[in-house]
PDB file of C-alpha atoms in Angstrom:
ATOM      1  CA  UNK A   2     -14.426 -85.703 -53.876  1.00 84.00           C
ATOM      2  CA  UNK A   3     -12.672 -82.167 -54.908  1.00 93.00           C
ATOM      3  CA  UNK A   4     -10.172 -82.700 -58.267  1.00 97.00           C
ATOM      4  CA  UNK A   5      -8.280 -80.146 -59.514  1.00 98.00           C
ATOM      5  CA  UNK A   6      -6.947 -80.596 -62.809  1.00 98.00           C
ATOM      6  CA  UNK A   7      -3.512 -79.251 -64.165  1.00 98.00           C
ATOM      7  CA  UNK A   8      -1.558 -80.098 -67.824  1.00 97.00           C
ATOM      8  CA  UNK A   9       1.706 -79.068 -69.097  1.00 97.00           C
ATOM      9  CA  UNK A  10       3.791 -77.152 -66.228  1.00 97.00           C
ATOM     10  CA  UNK A  11       6.698 -77.842 -68.848  1.00 97.00           C
ATOM     11  CA  UNK A  12       9.009 -77.751 -65.344  1.00 97.00           C
ATOM     12  CA  UNK A  13      12.698 -76.159 -67.297  1.00 96.00           C
ATOM     13  CA  UNK A  14      10.777 -74.697 -69.969  1.00 95.00           C
ATOM     14  CA  UNK A  15      12.801 -71.826 -71.539  1.00 95.00           C
ATOM     15  CA  UNK A  16      16.107 -73.691 -70.903  1.00 95.00           C
ATOM     16  CA  UNK A  17      15.622 -73.137 -67.731  1.00 95.00           C
ATOM     17  CA  UNK A  18      15.286 -69.641 -66.674  1.00 94.00           C
ATOM     18  CA  UNK A  19      15.147 -68.723 -63.666  1.00 92.00           C
ATOM     19  CA  UNK A  20      12.375 -66.369 -64.736  1.00 94.00           C
ATOM     20  CA  UNK A  21       9.684 -68.929 -65.082  1.00 94.00           C
ATOM     21  CA  UNK A  22      10.613 -70.511 -61.939  1.00 94.00           C
ATOM     22  CA  UNK A  23       9.112 -66.712 -60.262  1.00 95.00           C
ATOM     23  CA  UNK A  24       6.179 -67.169 -62.175  1.00 95.00           C
ATOM     24  CA  UNK A  25       5.456 -70.936 -61.342  1.00 96.00           C
ATOM     25  CA  UNK A  26       5.583 -69.692 -58.096  1.00 97.00           C
ATOM     26  CA  UNK A  27       3.727 -66.267 -58.434  1.00 97.00           C
ATOM     27  CA  UNK A  28       0.888 -68.957 -59.897  1.00 97.00           C
ATOM     28  CA  UNK A  29       1.040 -71.892 -57.341  1.00 97.00           C
ATOM     29  CA  UNK A  30       1.558 -69.646 -53.726  1.00 98.00           C
ATOM     30  CA  UNK A  31      -1.332 -67.354 -55.312  1.00 98.00           C
ATOM     31  CA  UNK A  32      -3.748 -69.327 -57.343  1.00 98.00           C
ATOM     32  CA  UNK A  33      -3.494 -72.953 -56.969  1.00 98.00           C
ATOM     33  CA  UNK A  34      -2.588 -73.666 -53.380  1.00 98.00           C
ATOM     34  CA  UNK A  35      -4.887 -71.116 -52.023  1.00 98.00           C
ATOM     35  CA  UNK A  36      -8.137 -72.284 -54.189  1.00 97.00           C
ATOM     36  CA  UNK A  37      -6.927 -76.709 -53.320  1.00 97.00           C
ATOM     37  CA  UNK A  38      -6.836 -75.272 -49.843  1.00 96.00           C
ATOM     38  CA  UNK A  39     -10.090 -73.085 -49.464  1.00 97.00           C
ATOM     39  CA  UNK A  40     -12.584 -75.997 -51.824  1.00 97.00           C
ATOM     40  CA  UNK A  41     -10.845 -78.961 -50.106  1.00 97.00           C
ATOM     41  CA  UNK A  42      -9.880 -80.781 -53.394  1.00 97.00           C
ATOM     42  CA  UNK A  43      -7.722 -83.727 -51.990  1.00 96.00           C
ATOM     43  CA  UNK A  44      -7.028 -85.418 -55.266  1.00 98.00           C
ATOM     44  CA  UNK A  45      -4.662 -83.506 -58.290  1.00 98.00           C
ATOM     45  CA  UNK A  46      -4.947 -84.771 -61.535  1.00 98.00           C
ATOM     46  CA  UNK A  47      -1.748 -83.882 -63.747  1.00 98.00           C
ATOM     47  CA  UNK A  48      -2.363 -84.220 -67.629  1.00 97.00           C
ATOM     48  CA  UNK A  49       0.230 -84.417 -69.306  1.00 95.00           C
ATOM     49  CA  UNK A  50       3.720 -82.894 -69.459  1.00 96.00           C
ATOM     50  CA  UNK A  51       4.687 -81.640 -66.421  1.00 97.00           C
ATOM     51  CA  UNK A  52       9.426 -81.233 -67.666  1.00 96.00           C
ATOM     52  CA  UNK A  53       9.897 -79.504 -70.706  1.00 96.00           C
ATOM     53  CA  UNK A  54      12.793 -81.749 -71.871  1.00 93.00           C
ATOM     54  CA  UNK A  55      12.249 -85.339 -73.540  1.00 89.00           C
ATOM     55  CA  UNK A  56      15.868 -86.509 -73.341  1.00 90.00           C
ATOM     56  CA  UNK A  57      17.227 -84.362 -69.915  1.00 92.00           C
ATOM     57  CA  UNK A  58      16.254 -82.686 -66.692  1.00 93.00           C
ATOM     58  CA  UNK A  59      18.368 -80.256 -65.296  1.00 96.00           C
ATOM     59  CA  UNK A  60      19.131 -80.258 -61.358  1.00 96.00           C
ATOM     60  CA  UNK A  61      18.511 -76.380 -60.266  1.00 96.00           C
ATOM     61  CA  UNK A  62      14.613 -77.887 -62.395  1.00 96.00           C
ATOM     62  CA  UNK A  63      13.943 -80.803 -60.245  1.00 97.00           C
ATOM     63  CA  UNK A  64      14.678 -79.201 -57.034  1.00 97.00           C
ATOM     64  CA  UNK A  65      12.359 -76.236 -58.036  1.00 97.00           C
ATOM     65  CA  UNK A  66       9.898 -78.301 -59.029  1.00 97.00           C
ATOM     66  CA  UNK A  67       9.905 -81.007 -56.111  1.00 97.00           C
ATOM     67  CA  UNK A  68      10.203 -78.438 -53.480  1.00 97.00           C
ATOM     68  CA  UNK A  69       7.833 -75.541 -54.774  1.00 97.00           C
ATOM     69  CA  UNK A  70       4.976 -78.431 -56.215  1.00 98.00           C
ATOM     70  CA  UNK A  71       5.683 -82.137 -55.863  1.00 98.00           C
ATOM     71  CA  UNK A  72       6.193 -82.131 -52.254  1.00 98.00           C
ATOM     72  CA  UNK A  73       4.095 -78.949 -51.283  1.00 97.00           C
ATOM     73  CA  UNK A  74       1.175 -81.304 -52.790  1.00 96.00           C
ATOM     74  CA  UNK A  75       2.806 -84.440 -50.415  1.00 94.00           C
ATOM     75  CA  UNK A  76       1.455 -82.709 -47.551  1.00 87.00           C
ATOM     76  CA  UNK A  77      -2.029 -81.810 -48.595  1.00 95.00           C
ATOM     77  CA  UNK A  78      -3.169 -84.092 -51.701  1.00 97.00           C
ATOM     78  CA  UNK A  79      -2.665 -87.361 -53.610  1.00 98.00           C
ATOM     79  CA  UNK A  80      -1.317 -86.915 -57.208  1.00 98.00           C
ATOM     80  CA  UNK A  81      -2.336 -88.680 -60.757  1.00 98.00           C
ATOM     81  CA  UNK A  82      -0.125 -87.790 -63.231  1.00 97.00           C
ATOM     82  CA  UNK A  83      -0.242 -89.199 -67.205  1.00 96.00           C
ATOM     83  CA  UNK A  84       3.050 -89.340 -68.855  1.00 96.00           C
ATOM     84  CA  UNK A  85       2.778 -86.340 -71.596  1.00 95.00           C
ATOM     85  CA  UNK A  86       5.153 -86.589 -74.433  1.00 94.00           C
ATOM     86  CA  UNK A  87       7.292 -84.201 -73.395  1.00 95.00           C
ATOM     87  CA  UNK A  88       7.523 -86.853 -70.661  1.00 95.00           C
ATOM     88  CA  UNK A  89       8.956 -89.399 -72.912  1.00 95.00           C
ATOM     89  CA  UNK A  90      12.976 -89.967 -74.612  1.00 95.00           C
ATOM     90  CA  UNK A  91      11.488 -92.392 -76.731  1.00 94.00           C
ATOM     91  CA  UNK A  92       8.368 -90.563 -79.555  1.00 90.00           C
ATOM     92  CA  UNK A  93       7.193 -94.570 -79.792  1.00 91.00           C
ATOM     93  CA  UNK A  94       6.772 -95.909 -76.268  1.00 91.00           C
ATOM     94  CA  UNK A  95       6.762 -94.388 -72.515  1.00 92.00           C
ATOM     95  CA  UNK A  96       8.659 -97.088 -71.346  1.00 92.00           C
ATOM     96  CA  UNK A  97      11.442 -94.113 -70.468  1.00 95.00           C
ATOM     97  CA  UNK A  98       9.605 -91.181 -69.048  1.00 95.00           C
ATOM     98  CA  UNK A  99      10.381 -88.664 -67.111  1.00 95.00           C
ATOM     99  CA  UNK A 100       7.618 -89.029 -63.798  1.00 96.00           C
ATOM    100  CA  UNK A 101       8.634 -92.331 -63.263  1.00 95.00           C
ATOM    101  CA  UNK A 102      12.197 -91.801 -62.738  1.00 94.00           C
ATOM    102  CA  UNK A 103      12.127 -88.783 -60.928  1.00 96.00           C
ATOM    103  CA  UNK A 104       8.850 -88.812 -58.608  1.00 97.00           C
ATOM    104  CA  UNK A 105       8.527 -92.419 -58.094  1.00 94.00           C
ATOM    105  CA  UNK A 106       9.224 -91.677 -54.500  1.00 96.00           C
ATOM    106  CA  UNK A 107       6.545 -89.918 -53.785  1.00 98.00           C
ATOM    107  CA  UNK A 108       3.356 -92.160 -52.094  1.00 97.00           C
ATOM    108  CA  UNK A 109       1.105 -89.767 -53.200  1.00 98.00           C
ATOM    109  CA  UNK A 110       2.147 -89.531 -56.441  1.00 98.00           C
ATOM    110  CA  UNK A 111       0.322 -92.339 -59.382  1.00 97.00           C
ATOM    111  CA  UNK A 112       1.752 -92.184 -62.786  1.00 96.00           C
ATOM    112  CA  UNK A 113      -0.112 -93.741 -66.089  1.00 96.00           C
ATOM    113  CA  UNK A 114       2.660 -94.271 -68.831  1.00 92.00           C
ATOM    114  CA  UNK A 115       0.068 -97.155 -70.393  1.00 88.00           C
ATOM    115  CA  UNK A 116      -2.214 -95.846 -73.350  1.00 70.00           C
ATOM    116  CA  UNK A 117      -4.936 -98.165 -74.007  1.00 62.00           C
TER     117      UNK A 117
END
């Protein structure tokens, strides 16, 4: 099994600047997904900070992240997500976090929010 690691995507960075969607798309279309396909990678581990803000997610950013990243992964790999500090609402617990709230409908995504 080949595994790809990705981290700190911070979807919604710089106040949800559309310019960053362009940069993300360039990376995803020209580097990330071609490498996944070329190497036959079937597991992706996101090491935290999927989304940029602790308190809210912009709907446009969420729509972009789902269609450009998470939907595409659904067709090719399983993904494990470790909760990062930007993914949690509270600073002292992971109980409320954006990946659990926003990505739970993906069958190929497992979210690890327990700290041991």
